[in-house]
Amino acid sequence: MSAISVRGLRKSYGALEAVRGVDFEVQVGEVFGLLGPNGAGKTTTVEILEGYRKRDAGEVEVLGVDPARAGGAWRDRIGVVLQSSAMYQTLSVTEHLRLFAGYYSKPRPVDEVVELVGLGQKRDELVRRLSGGQRRRLDLGLALVGDPELIFLDEPTTGFDPHARRQAWETLRSLRSLGKTIVLTTHYLDEADRLCDRVAVLREGEIVAAGPPSQLSATLPATEIRYRENGREVVLETDAPTRVLNELTAKALAENRELEGLVVTRPTLEDVYLQLTGGEIDEEVG
Amino acid sequence: MRLFRHELKSELLLYVRSRELAFFTFLFPIILFVLLGSSYGNDRIKSEGNVRGANFLEAGMIGYGAISIAFAGLAIVLVLRRESGVLKRLRATPLPAPAYIVALLSSFLAAFAVEVLAIVVLGRLLFSIGAPDRIGSLVLILLLGAVSFAGLGIGLTALIRSAVRWIAAALPLTYFLRIVRGVMLHGHEIWMYPGSLAMIAAWGVLGVVLAIRGFRWEPVEAG
Ligand SMILES: Nc1ncnc2c1ncn2[C@@H]1O[C@H](COP(=O)(O)OP(=O)(O)O)[C@@H](O)[C@H]1O
Ligand SMILES: [Mg+2]
């Protein structure tokens, strides 16, 4: 069953075509990633799905409803983390969660959400005294407190330290195991690789590749084998790594020689991404 | 209705917490009243039929309070929330816009009611001003005025970037103060000012129309 279906989605800002004919489906219970560099059109796309922005063309259905015409009952089933957090500076973490819990028909217990997003130590702290990463986690909590079926996350971990990122991943995995549908945007490849069941790579408003992360990596056939020989680096690319390795090591053994610095790498999503988007990995906040 | 009650409770908490803003819009008229009252409280105002300065000030400061809280305070809070992105975030929740606006407005009316009470009680204690005798008319005009200013305040957030605001503010203010003074100082009843009432009501309607048409959840800059 599909939670989201998008066909021929287009959106321009003046002369700029931010989204140029995008199609995808997200199944119920799936974690779907929109991956792409800054300016690729990720935020534009998710904000159309969330009902924030008007589309110029295309058909969009989210939980069976057109977001452009959706109301409170629809929002009751959806959780949103926007690209930048904004909240009341003068409320504490639990006050904030209680405020938002009150907007939904079947909220999760506030204490449970506080623990889920790892803010137990900060539960009575005012928002104004939270760090950026802690605010971001509270933002995630606000999206989860209504116990939504479908959760949108626009760059949920941008600006997190590695530890906080891992924690956020754990939280998202636990949501997935509860059967929630999750749509996230990210420009972190490892994030898409580890969290998403399927990704779509956006570039300049178009989807240039889509599929499970492992399958995308498989579109680059070559496994890379590197070692040093007489101080020179040797790089081999092959579709048959087992055979090549076997030959290499057999030869080295016969000559009683060590293959120095031997490394075997499979193509990562990152390689695919760089090839597709034709650019450097973008580490900026977009 | 449940959402409205929940939002009203939350808005009252937010109002009490918002120290900087609530402090200035709420406390300023009271401070002015006490300060000016101590200096001029016992003077007589010839042009207003020889009433005491303190009584005259009381009416004026209540009028000022209405502007300060219902108009300026509300407009500022709403613009801050919109530009910081808080409204955009709220929009993703099932809270309907009318429930939100009415709850926000009610919280500011509640603050204004407390303000009026504080000024009247202080006037009594410090300057021995009697309780107003036309309570009914007073409550009505204050309510009408405050709602009208609040509506305008919200409506104004739609055009906050232009200088139109001061013209807009000045027009209903004159009529409003005329009635407040009449009721408080001369024992008049509210219906003795049909023309002024109509003007305030008209501005109120205009304000509310602007409020509904121009209300935006998202920062203006981000389009
Ligand atoms: N409100 C807007 N007005 C004008 N241009 C916009 C607006 N929002 C986004 N854009 C432009 O559209 C393109 C896509 O932006 P966005 O969807 O935010 O990309 P991403 O989230 O992938 O970084 C960018 O070139 C951006 O500058
Ligand atoms: Mg973005």
Coordinates of C-alpha atoms and ligand atoms in Angstrom, one line a residue:
Chain A
M1 CA 0.0 0.0 0.0
S2 CA 1.5 3.3 -0.8
A3 CA 1.5 6.1 1.7
I4 CA 2.7 8.7 -0.8
S5 CA 2.5 8.9 -4.5
V6 CA 4.0 11.7 -6.5
R7 CA 3.6 12.0 -10.3
G8 CA 5.0 14.7 -12.6
L9 CA 5.6 17.1 -9.7
R10 CA 6.8 20.6 -10.8
K11 CA 7.5 23.8 -9.0
S12 CA 9.2 27.0 -10.1
Y13 CA 10.1 30.1 -8.2
G14 CA 10.0 32.8 -10.9
A15 CA 12.3 31.7 -13.6
L16 CA 14.0 29.1 -11.5
E17 CA 12.6 25.6 -12.0
A18 CA 13.3 24.0 -8.5
V19 CA 11.5 20.8 -9.2
R20 CA 11.1 19.5 -12.8
G21 CA 8.9 16.5 -13.1
V22 CA 9.5 14.3 -10.1
D23 CA 7.8 10.8 -9.7
F24 CA 8.1 8.5 -6.7
E25 CA 6.1 6.3 -4.4
V26 CA 6.6 5.6 -0.8
Q27 CA 5.1 2.4 0.7
V28 CA 3.6 2.2 4.1
G29 CA 6.2 1.3 6.7
E30 CA 9.1 2.3 4.5
V31 CA 12.0 4.7 5.2
F32 CA 12.4 6.7 2.1
G33 CA 15.3 9.1 1.6
L34 CA 15.6 12.1 -0.7
L35 CA 19.3 12.6 -1.2
G36 CA 21.0 15.4 -3.0
P37 CA 23.2 18.4 -2.7
N38 CA 22.0 21.9 -1.5
G39 CA 19.6 23.4 -3.9
A40 CA 18.6 20.1 -5.5
G41 CA 14.9 20.7 -4.5
K42 CA 14.6 18.4 -1.5
T43 CA 12.9 21.0 0.8
T44 CA 10.7 22.2 -2.0
T45 CA 9.5 18.6 -2.6
V46 CA 8.8 17.7 1.0
E47 CA 7.2 21.0 1.8
I48 CA 4.8 20.4 -1.0
L49 CA 4.0 16.9 0.5
E50 CA 3.5 18.5 3.9
G51 CA 1.0 21.0 2.5
Y52 CA 3.2 24.1 2.9
R53 CA 3.9 25.0 -0.7
K54 CA 1.7 25.0 -3.8
R55 CA 2.8 22.9 -6.7
D56 CA 2.7 24.2 -10.3
A57 CA 1.9 20.8 -11.8
G58 CA 1.6 17.1 -11.0
E59 CA -0.4 14.8 -8.8
V60 CA 0.4 14.3 -5.2
E61 CA -1.3 12.0 -2.7
V62 CA -0.2 11.8 0.9
L63 CA -2.2 9.3 3.0
G64 CA -4.8 9.3 0.3
V65 CA -5.3 13.0 0.4
D66 CA -4.1 15.9 -1.7
P67 CA -1.9 18.0 0.7
A68 CA -3.0 21.2 -0.9
R69 CA -6.5 20.6 0.3
A70 CA -5.9 18.7 3.5
G71 CA -7.2 19.7 6.9
G72 CA -6.8 19.0 10.6
A73 CA -7.8 15.3 10.5
W74 CA -5.0 14.7 8.0
R75 CA -2.4 16.7 10.0
D76 CA -3.3 14.6 13.0
R77 CA -1.7 11.6 11.3
I78 CA 1.5 13.4 10.2
G79 CA 4.6 14.5 12.0
V80 CA 6.9 17.2 10.6
V81 CA 10.5 18.2 11.3
L82 CA 11.2 21.3 9.2
Q83 CA 14.7 22.1 8.0
S84 CA 15.1 24.8 10.6
S85 CA 13.7 24.5 14.1
A86 CA 11.6 27.3 15.6
M87 CA 10.0 27.1 19.0
Y88 CA 9.0 29.1 22.0
Q89 CA 12.1 30.1 23.8
T90 CA 10.4 30.5 27.2
L91 CA 8.9 27.0 27.6
S92 CA 10.7 24.0 29.0
V93 CA 11.2 20.7 27.1
T94 CA 8.3 19.0 28.8
E95 CA 6.0 22.1 28.6
H96 CA 6.7 22.2 24.9
L97 CA 5.9 18.6 24.4
R98 CA 2.7 18.9 26.4
L99 CA 1.7 21.9 24.4
F100 CA 2.1 20.0 21.2
A101 CA 0.6 16.8 22.6
G102 CA -2.6 18.7 23.2
Y103 CA -3.0 19.4 19.5
Y104 CA -3.4 15.7 18.6
S105 CA -6.2 13.2 19.1
K106 CA -4.1 10.3 20.4
P107 CA -0.7 11.7 21.7
R108 CA 2.1 9.6 23.1
P109 CA 2.9 10.1 26.7
V110 CA 5.3 13.1 27.1
D111 CA 7.7 11.2 29.4
E112 CA 8.1 8.5 26.8
V113 CA 8.9 11.0 24.1
V114 CA 11.4 12.8 26.3
E115 CA 13.3 9.5 26.7
L116 CA 12.9 8.5 23.1
V117 CA 14.7 11.7 21.9
G118 CA 17.3 11.4 24.7
L119 CA 16.4 14.6 26.6
G120 CA 15.8 13.0 30.0
Q121 CA 18.6 15.1 31.5
K122 CA 17.1 18.3 30.1
R123 CA 13.4 17.8 30.6
D124 CA 12.9 20.9 32.7
E125 CA 15.4 23.1 30.8
L126 CA 14.0 26.1 28.9
V127 CA 14.4 25.9 25.2
R128 CA 16.5 29.0 25.2
R129 CA 19.1 27.2 27.2
L130 CA 19.3 24.1 25.0
S131 CA 22.1 23.6 22.5
G132 CA 21.4 23.5 18.8
G133 CA 21.5 19.7 18.7
Q134 CA 19.2 19.4 21.7
R135 CA 16.7 21.7 20.1
R136 CA 16.8 19.6 17.0
R137 CA 16.0 16.6 19.2
L138 CA 13.2 18.4 20.8
D139 CA 11.9 19.2 17.4
L140 CA 11.9 15.5 16.5
G141 CA 10.1 14.9 19.8
L142 CA 7.4 17.5 18.8
A143 CA 7.0 15.6 15.5
L144 CA 6.6 12.3 17.3
V145 CA 4.4 13.4 20.2
G146 CA 1.2 13.1 18.2
D147 CA 2.1 9.5 17.4
P148 CA 1.9 10.1 13.6
E149 CA 1.7 7.3 11.0
L150 CA 3.9 9.3 8.6
I151 CA 6.9 11.4 9.6
F152 CA 8.7 13.9 7.4
L153 CA 12.2 14.9 8.4
D154 CA 14.1 17.6 6.5
E155 CA 17.8 17.2 7.2
P156 CA 17.1 15.8 10.7
T157 CA 20.7 15.4 11.8
T158 CA 22.4 18.3 10.1
G159 CA 24.7 19.9 12.6
F160 CA 24.7 16.9 15.0
D161 CA 27.9 15.5 16.4
P162 CA 28.6 11.9 15.5
H163 CA 27.3 10.6 18.8
A164 CA 24.0 12.5 18.5
R165 CA 23.6 11.4 15.0
R166 CA 23.9 7.8 16.0
Q167 CA 21.3 8.3 18.7
A168 CA 19.0 9.9 16.2
W169 CA 19.4 7.0 13.9
E170 CA 18.5 4.6 16.7
T171 CA 15.4 6.6 17.3
L172 CA 14.4 6.5 13.7
R173 CA 15.1 2.8 13.5
S174 CA 12.8 2.2 16.5
L175 CA 10.1 4.2 14.7
R176 CA 10.5 2.1 11.7
S177 CA 10.1 -1.0 13.8
L178 CA 6.8 0.4 15.0
G179 CA 5.6 0.4 11.4
K180 CA 5.8 4.2 10.8
T181 CA 6.4 5.5 7.4
I182 CA 9.3 7.9 7.2
V183 CA 10.4 10.4 4.5
L184 CA 13.7 12.1 5.2
T185 CA 16.0 14.4 3.2
T186 CA 19.7 14.4 3.8
H187 CA 22.9 15.2 2.1
Y188 CA 24.7 12.7 4.3
L189 CA 25.3 9.6 2.3
D190 CA 26.0 7.4 5.3
E191 CA 22.7 8.4 6.7
A192 CA 20.8 7.4 3.6
D193 CA 22.8 4.2 3.4
R194 CA 22.1 3.1 7.0
L195 CA 18.5 4.3 7.5
C196 CA 16.7 4.2 4.2
D197 CA 15.0 1.2 2.6
R198 CA 15.0 3.2 -0.7
V199 CA 16.5 6.5 -1.8
A200 CA 15.9 8.9 -4.7
V201 CA 18.9 11.0 -5.7
L202 CA 17.8 14.5 -6.7
R203 CA 19.9 16.8 -8.8
E204 CA 18.7 20.2 -10.0
G205 CA 15.1 19.2 -9.5
E206 CA 15.2 15.9 -11.2
I207 CA 15.5 12.3 -9.8
V208 CA 18.7 10.9 -11.4
A209 CA 18.6 7.6 -9.6
A210 CA 16.3 5.7 -7.3
G211 CA 16.3 2.4 -5.5
P212 CA 17.6 0.6 -2.4
P213 CA 21.0 1.9 -1.4
S214 CA 22.7 -1.4 -2.0
Q215 CA 21.2 -1.7 -5.4
L216 CA 22.4 1.8 -6.3
S217 CA 25.9 0.9 -5.3
A218 CA 25.6 -2.1 -7.5
T219 CA 25.1 0.1 -10.5
L220 CA 28.8 0.9 -10.3
P221 CA 30.2 -2.5 -11.2
A222 CA 33.8 -2.3 -10.2
T223 CA 35.3 -3.5 -7.0
E224 CA 38.6 -1.7 -6.4
I225 CA 41.7 -3.5 -5.3
R226 CA 44.7 -1.5 -4.2
Y227 CA 48.2 -2.5 -3.0
R228 CA 51.8 -1.3 -3.3
E229 CA 54.4 -2.9 -5.4
N230 CA 58.0 -1.6 -5.4
G231 CA 56.7 1.6 -3.7
R232 CA 54.2 2.1 -6.5
E233 CA 50.5 2.1 -5.9
V234 CA 48.6 -0.4 -8.0
V235 CA 44.8 0.1 -8.5
L236 CA 42.7 -2.6 -10.2
E237 CA 39.0 -2.3 -10.9
T238 CA 37.2 -5.5 -11.5
D239 CA 33.8 -7.2 -11.7
A240 CA 35.3 -10.5 -10.6
P241 CA 37.1 -9.6 -7.4
T242 CA 37.3 -13.2 -6.1
R243 CA 39.2 -14.5 -9.2
V244 CA 41.6 -11.4 -9.4
L245 CA 42.4 -11.6 -5.7
N246 CA 43.0 -15.2 -5.9
E247 CA 45.5 -14.8 -8.7
L248 CA 47.2 -11.9 -7.0
T249 CA 47.6 -13.6 -3.7
A250 CA 48.7 -16.9 -5.3
K251 CA 51.3 -15.1 -7.3
A252 CA 52.5 -13.1 -4.2
L253 CA 52.7 -16.3 -2.1
A254 CA 54.6 -18.2 -4.8
E255 CA 57.1 -15.3 -4.9
N256 CA 57.1 -15.2 -1.1
R257 CA 56.2 -11.6 -1.2
E258 CA 53.8 -9.5 0.9
L259 CA 51.1 -7.4 -0.9
E260 CA 51.7 -4.3 1.0
G261 CA 48.8 -2.0 1.9
L262 CA 46.3 -4.4 0.4
V263 CA 42.8 -2.9 0.4
V264 CA 39.6 -4.2 -1.3
T265 CA 36.7 -1.7 -1.5
R266 CA 33.2 -2.1 -2.9
P267 CA 31.7 1.0 -4.4
T268 CA 29.8 2.9 -1.8
L269 CA 26.6 4.9 -2.2
E270 CA 29.0 7.9 -2.0
D271 CA 30.7 6.9 -5.2
V272 CA 27.4 6.6 -6.9
Y273 CA 26.2 9.9 -5.5
L274 CA 29.4 11.7 -6.6
Q275 CA 29.1 10.2 -10.1
L276 CA 25.4 11.1 -10.4
T277 CA 25.5 14.6 -9.0
G278 CA 28.9 15.3 -10.6
G279 CA 30.2 17.2 -7.7
E280 CA 31.9 17.3 -4.4
I281 CA 30.1 16.1 -1.3
D282 CA 28.4 19.1 0.1
E283 CA 28.9 19.5 3.8
E284 CA 27.3 22.9 4.2
V285 CA 24.0 23.4 5.9
G286 CA 21.6 24.0 3.0
Chain B
M1 CA -13.4 23.7 21.2
R2 CA -11.0 21.4 23.1
L3 CA -8.2 22.7 20.9
F4 CA -9.3 26.3 21.7
R5 CA -9.2 25.7 25.4
H6 CA -5.9 24.0 25.2
E7 CA -4.4 26.8 23.1
L8 CA -5.9 29.5 25.4
K9 CA -4.2 27.9 28.5
S10 CA -1.0 27.7 26.6
E11 CA -1.2 31.3 25.4
L12 CA -1.7 32.5 29.0
L13 CA 1.3 30.6 30.1
L14 CA 3.3 32.0 27.2
Y15 CA 2.1 35.5 28.1
V16 CA 3.2 35.2 31.7
R17 CA 6.6 33.8 30.5
S18 CA 7.3 36.4 27.9
R19 CA 8.9 38.7 30.3
E20 CA 10.5 41.3 28.0
L21 CA 7.5 42.0 25.9
A22 CA 4.6 41.5 28.4
F23 CA 6.6 43.5 30.9
F24 CA 6.9 46.5 28.7
T25 CA 3.5 46.5 27.1
F26 CA 1.8 45.5 30.4
L27 CA 3.7 47.3 33.1
F28 CA 4.5 50.5 31.3
P29 CA 1.0 52.1 31.4
I30 CA 0.8 51.2 35.1
I31 CA 4.2 52.8 35.9
L32 CA 3.2 55.9 34.0
F33 CA 0.0 56.1 35.9
V34 CA 1.7 55.9 39.2
L35 CA 4.4 58.3 38.3
L36 CA 2.2 60.9 36.6
G37 CA -0.5 60.5 39.2
S38 CA 1.9 61.3 42.0
S39 CA 2.9 64.5 40.3
Y40 CA -0.3 65.8 38.9
G41 CA -3.0 63.7 40.7
N42 CA -4.4 66.6 42.6
D43 CA -4.4 69.2 39.8
R44 CA -7.8 70.1 38.2
I45 CA -8.3 69.8 34.5
K46 CA -10.4 72.8 33.4
S47 CA -11.1 71.6 29.9
E48 CA -12.6 68.3 31.2
G49 CA -15.1 70.0 33.6
N50 CA -12.7 70.4 36.4
V51 CA -12.1 66.7 37.1
R52 CA -9.1 65.7 39.2
G53 CA -5.9 65.0 37.4
A54 CA -5.8 61.5 38.8
N55 CA -9.2 60.6 37.4
F56 CA -8.3 62.0 34.1
L57 CA -5.0 60.0 34.0
E58 CA -6.8 56.8 35.0
A59 CA -9.0 57.0 32.0
G60 CA -6.1 57.9 29.8
M61 CA -3.8 55.2 31.0
I62 CA -6.5 52.6 30.6
G63 CA -6.8 53.7 27.0
Y64 CA -3.0 53.6 26.7
G65 CA -3.1 50.1 28.2
A66 CA -5.5 48.9 25.5
I67 CA -3.2 50.2 22.7
S68 CA -0.1 48.9 24.4
I69 CA -1.4 45.4 25.1
A70 CA -4.1 44.6 22.6
F71 CA -2.6 46.5 19.7
A72 CA 1.2 46.8 20.0
G73 CA 1.8 43.8 22.1
L74 CA -0.3 41.4 20.1
A75 CA 1.0 42.7 16.8
I76 CA 4.6 42.3 17.9
V77 CA 4.2 38.8 19.3
L78 CA 2.5 37.7 16.1
V79 CA 5.2 39.2 13.9
L80 CA 7.9 37.7 16.0
R81 CA 6.3 34.3 15.9
R82 CA 5.7 34.4 12.2
E83 CA 9.2 35.6 11.3
S84 CA 11.0 33.2 13.7
G85 CA 9.1 30.3 12.1
V86 CA 7.0 29.3 15.1
L87 CA 3.8 29.8 13.2
K88 CA 5.0 27.7 10.4
R89 CA 5.8 24.9 12.8
L90 CA 2.3 25.2 14.4
R91 CA 0.7 25.0 11.0
A92 CA 1.9 21.4 10.7
T93 CA -0.3 20.5 13.7
P94 CA -4.1 20.0 13.6
L95 CA -4.7 23.3 15.3
P96 CA -7.1 25.3 13.1
A97 CA -6.2 29.0 12.4
P98 CA -9.4 30.4 13.9
A99 CA -8.9 28.6 17.2
Y100 CA -5.4 29.8 17.2
I101 CA -6.2 33.5 16.5
V102 CA -9.1 33.6 18.9
A103 CA -7.1 32.0 21.7
L104 CA -4.2 34.4 21.2
L105 CA -6.6 37.3 21.1
S106 CA -8.4 36.1 24.3
S107 CA -5.1 35.8 26.1
F108 CA -4.3 39.4 25.4
L109 CA -7.8 40.5 26.4
A110 CA -7.3 38.7 29.7
A111 CA -4.0 40.5 30.2
F112 CA -5.8 43.8 29.4
A113 CA -8.5 43.0 32.0
V114 CA -5.8 42.4 34.6
E115 CA -4.3 45.7 33.6
V116 CA -7.5 47.6 34.0
L117 CA -8.1 46.0 37.3
A118 CA -4.6 46.9 38.5
I119 CA -5.0 50.5 37.4
V120 CA -8.4 50.9 39.1
V121 CA -7.2 49.3 42.3
L122 CA -4.0 51.4 42.3
G123 CA -6.0 54.5 41.6
R124 CA -8.2 53.7 44.6
L125 CA -5.3 52.9 46.9
L126 CA -2.8 55.6 45.9
F127 CA -5.0 58.5 44.6
S128 CA -8.4 57.6 46.3
I129 CA -10.3 57.5 43.0
G130 CA -13.7 56.1 43.5
A131 CA -14.8 52.9 41.6
P132 CA -16.2 53.8 38.2
D133 CA -20.0 54.2 38.5
R134 CA -21.0 53.2 34.9
I135 CA -19.5 49.8 35.1
G136 CA -21.6 48.3 32.4
S137 CA -20.7 51.0 29.8
L138 CA -17.1 50.9 30.9
V139 CA -16.7 47.2 30.5
L140 CA -18.5 47.3 27.1
I141 CA -16.4 50.1 25.6
L142 CA -13.2 48.6 26.9
L143 CA -14.1 45.2 25.5
L144 CA -15.1 46.7 22.2
G145 CA -12.0 48.9 22.0
A146 CA -9.6 46.1 23.0
V147 CA -11.1 43.6 20.5
S148 CA -11.0 46.3 17.8
F149 CA -7.3 47.1 18.5
A150 CA -6.4 43.5 18.7
G151 CA -8.1 42.8 15.4
L152 CA -6.3 45.7 13.9
G153 CA -3.0 44.5 15.5
I154 CA -3.4 41.2 13.9
G155 CA -4.5 42.7 10.6
L156 CA -1.6 45.0 10.7
T157 CA 0.9 42.2 10.8
A158 CA -0.1 41.7 7.2
L159 CA 1.2 45.1 6.3
I160 CA 3.8 45.6 9.0
R161 CA 6.5 46.7 6.6
S162 CA 4.8 49.9 5.6
A163 CA 4.3 53.1 7.5
V164 CA 0.5 52.7 7.3
R165 CA 0.5 51.5 10.9
W166 CA 0.5 54.9 12.6
I167 CA -2.3 56.3 10.6
A168 CA -4.3 53.1 11.2
A169 CA -3.6 53.3 14.9
A170 CA -4.5 57.0 15.3
L171 CA -7.9 56.9 13.8
P172 CA -9.9 54.6 16.1
L173 CA -7.8 55.7 19.1
T174 CA -9.4 59.1 19.1
Y175 CA -12.9 57.8 19.2
F176 CA -12.1 55.1 21.7
L177 CA -10.5 57.6 24.1
R178 CA -13.4 60.0 23.7
I179 CA -15.8 57.4 25.0
V180 CA -13.6 56.1 27.7
R181 CA -13.2 59.6 29.0
G182 CA -16.9 60.4 28.8
V183 CA -17.8 57.2 30.6
M184 CA -15.2 57.5 33.3
L185 CA -15.1 61.2 33.9
H186 CA -18.5 62.5 33.0
G187 CA -20.8 59.6 33.9
H188 CA -21.9 59.2 30.3
E189 CA -23.3 55.9 28.9
I190 CA -21.8 54.2 25.9
W191 CA -24.8 54.8 23.7
M192 CA -24.5 58.5 24.0
Y193 CA -21.7 58.2 21.4
P194 CA -23.3 56.5 18.4
G195 CA -21.0 58.1 15.8
S196 CA -17.8 57.2 17.7
L197 CA -19.0 53.7 18.4
A198 CA -19.8 53.2 14.8
M199 CA -16.2 54.3 13.9
I200 CA -14.6 52.0 16.4
A201 CA -16.8 49.1 15.3
A202 CA -16.0 49.9 11.6
W203 CA -12.3 49.8 12.4
G204 CA -12.8 46.6 14.3
V205 CA -14.5 45.0 11.4
L206 CA -11.8 46.2 9.0
G207 CA -9.2 44.9 11.4
V208 CA -10.7 41.5 11.6
V209 CA -11.2 41.3 7.9
L210 CA -7.5 42.3 7.4
A211 CA -6.6 39.8 10.1
I212 CA -8.3 36.9 8.4
R213 CA -7.2 37.8 4.9
G214 CA -3.7 38.8 5.7
F215 CA -2.9 36.3 8.4
R216 CA 0.1 34.2 7.4
W217 CA 1.7 31.2 9.0
E218 CA 5.0 31.6 7.4
P219 CA 7.7 34.3 7.6
V220 CA 7.2 36.9 4.9
E221 CA 10.8 36.8 3.9
A222 CA 10.8 33.1 3.2
G223 CA 7.8 33.5 0.9
Ligands
LIG1 N1 10.8 30.4 -1.4 C1 11.7 30.4 -2.4 N2 11.8 31.4 -3.3 C2 12.7 31.4 -4.3 N3 13.5 30.4 -4.5 C3 13.5 29.3 -3.7 C4 12.6 29.3 -2.6 N4 12.8 28.1 -2.0 C5 13.8 27.4 -2.6 N5 14.2 28.2 -3.7 C6 15.3 27.8 -4.6 O1 14.9 26.5 -5.2 C7 16.0 25.7 -5.3 C8 15.7 24.4 -4.5 O2 15.7 24.7 -3.1 P1 15.4 23.7 -2.0 O3 14.1 23.0 -2.3 O4 15.5 24.4 -0.7 O5 16.6 22.7 -2.1 P2 17.3 21.7 -1.0 O6 16.4 21.6 0.1 O7 17.6 20.5 -1.8 O8 18.6 22.4 -0.6 C9 17.2 26.4 -4.8 O9 17.8 27.0 -5.9 C10 16.6 27.5 -4.0 O10 17.4 28.7 -4.0
MG2 MG 16.7 21.9 2.1

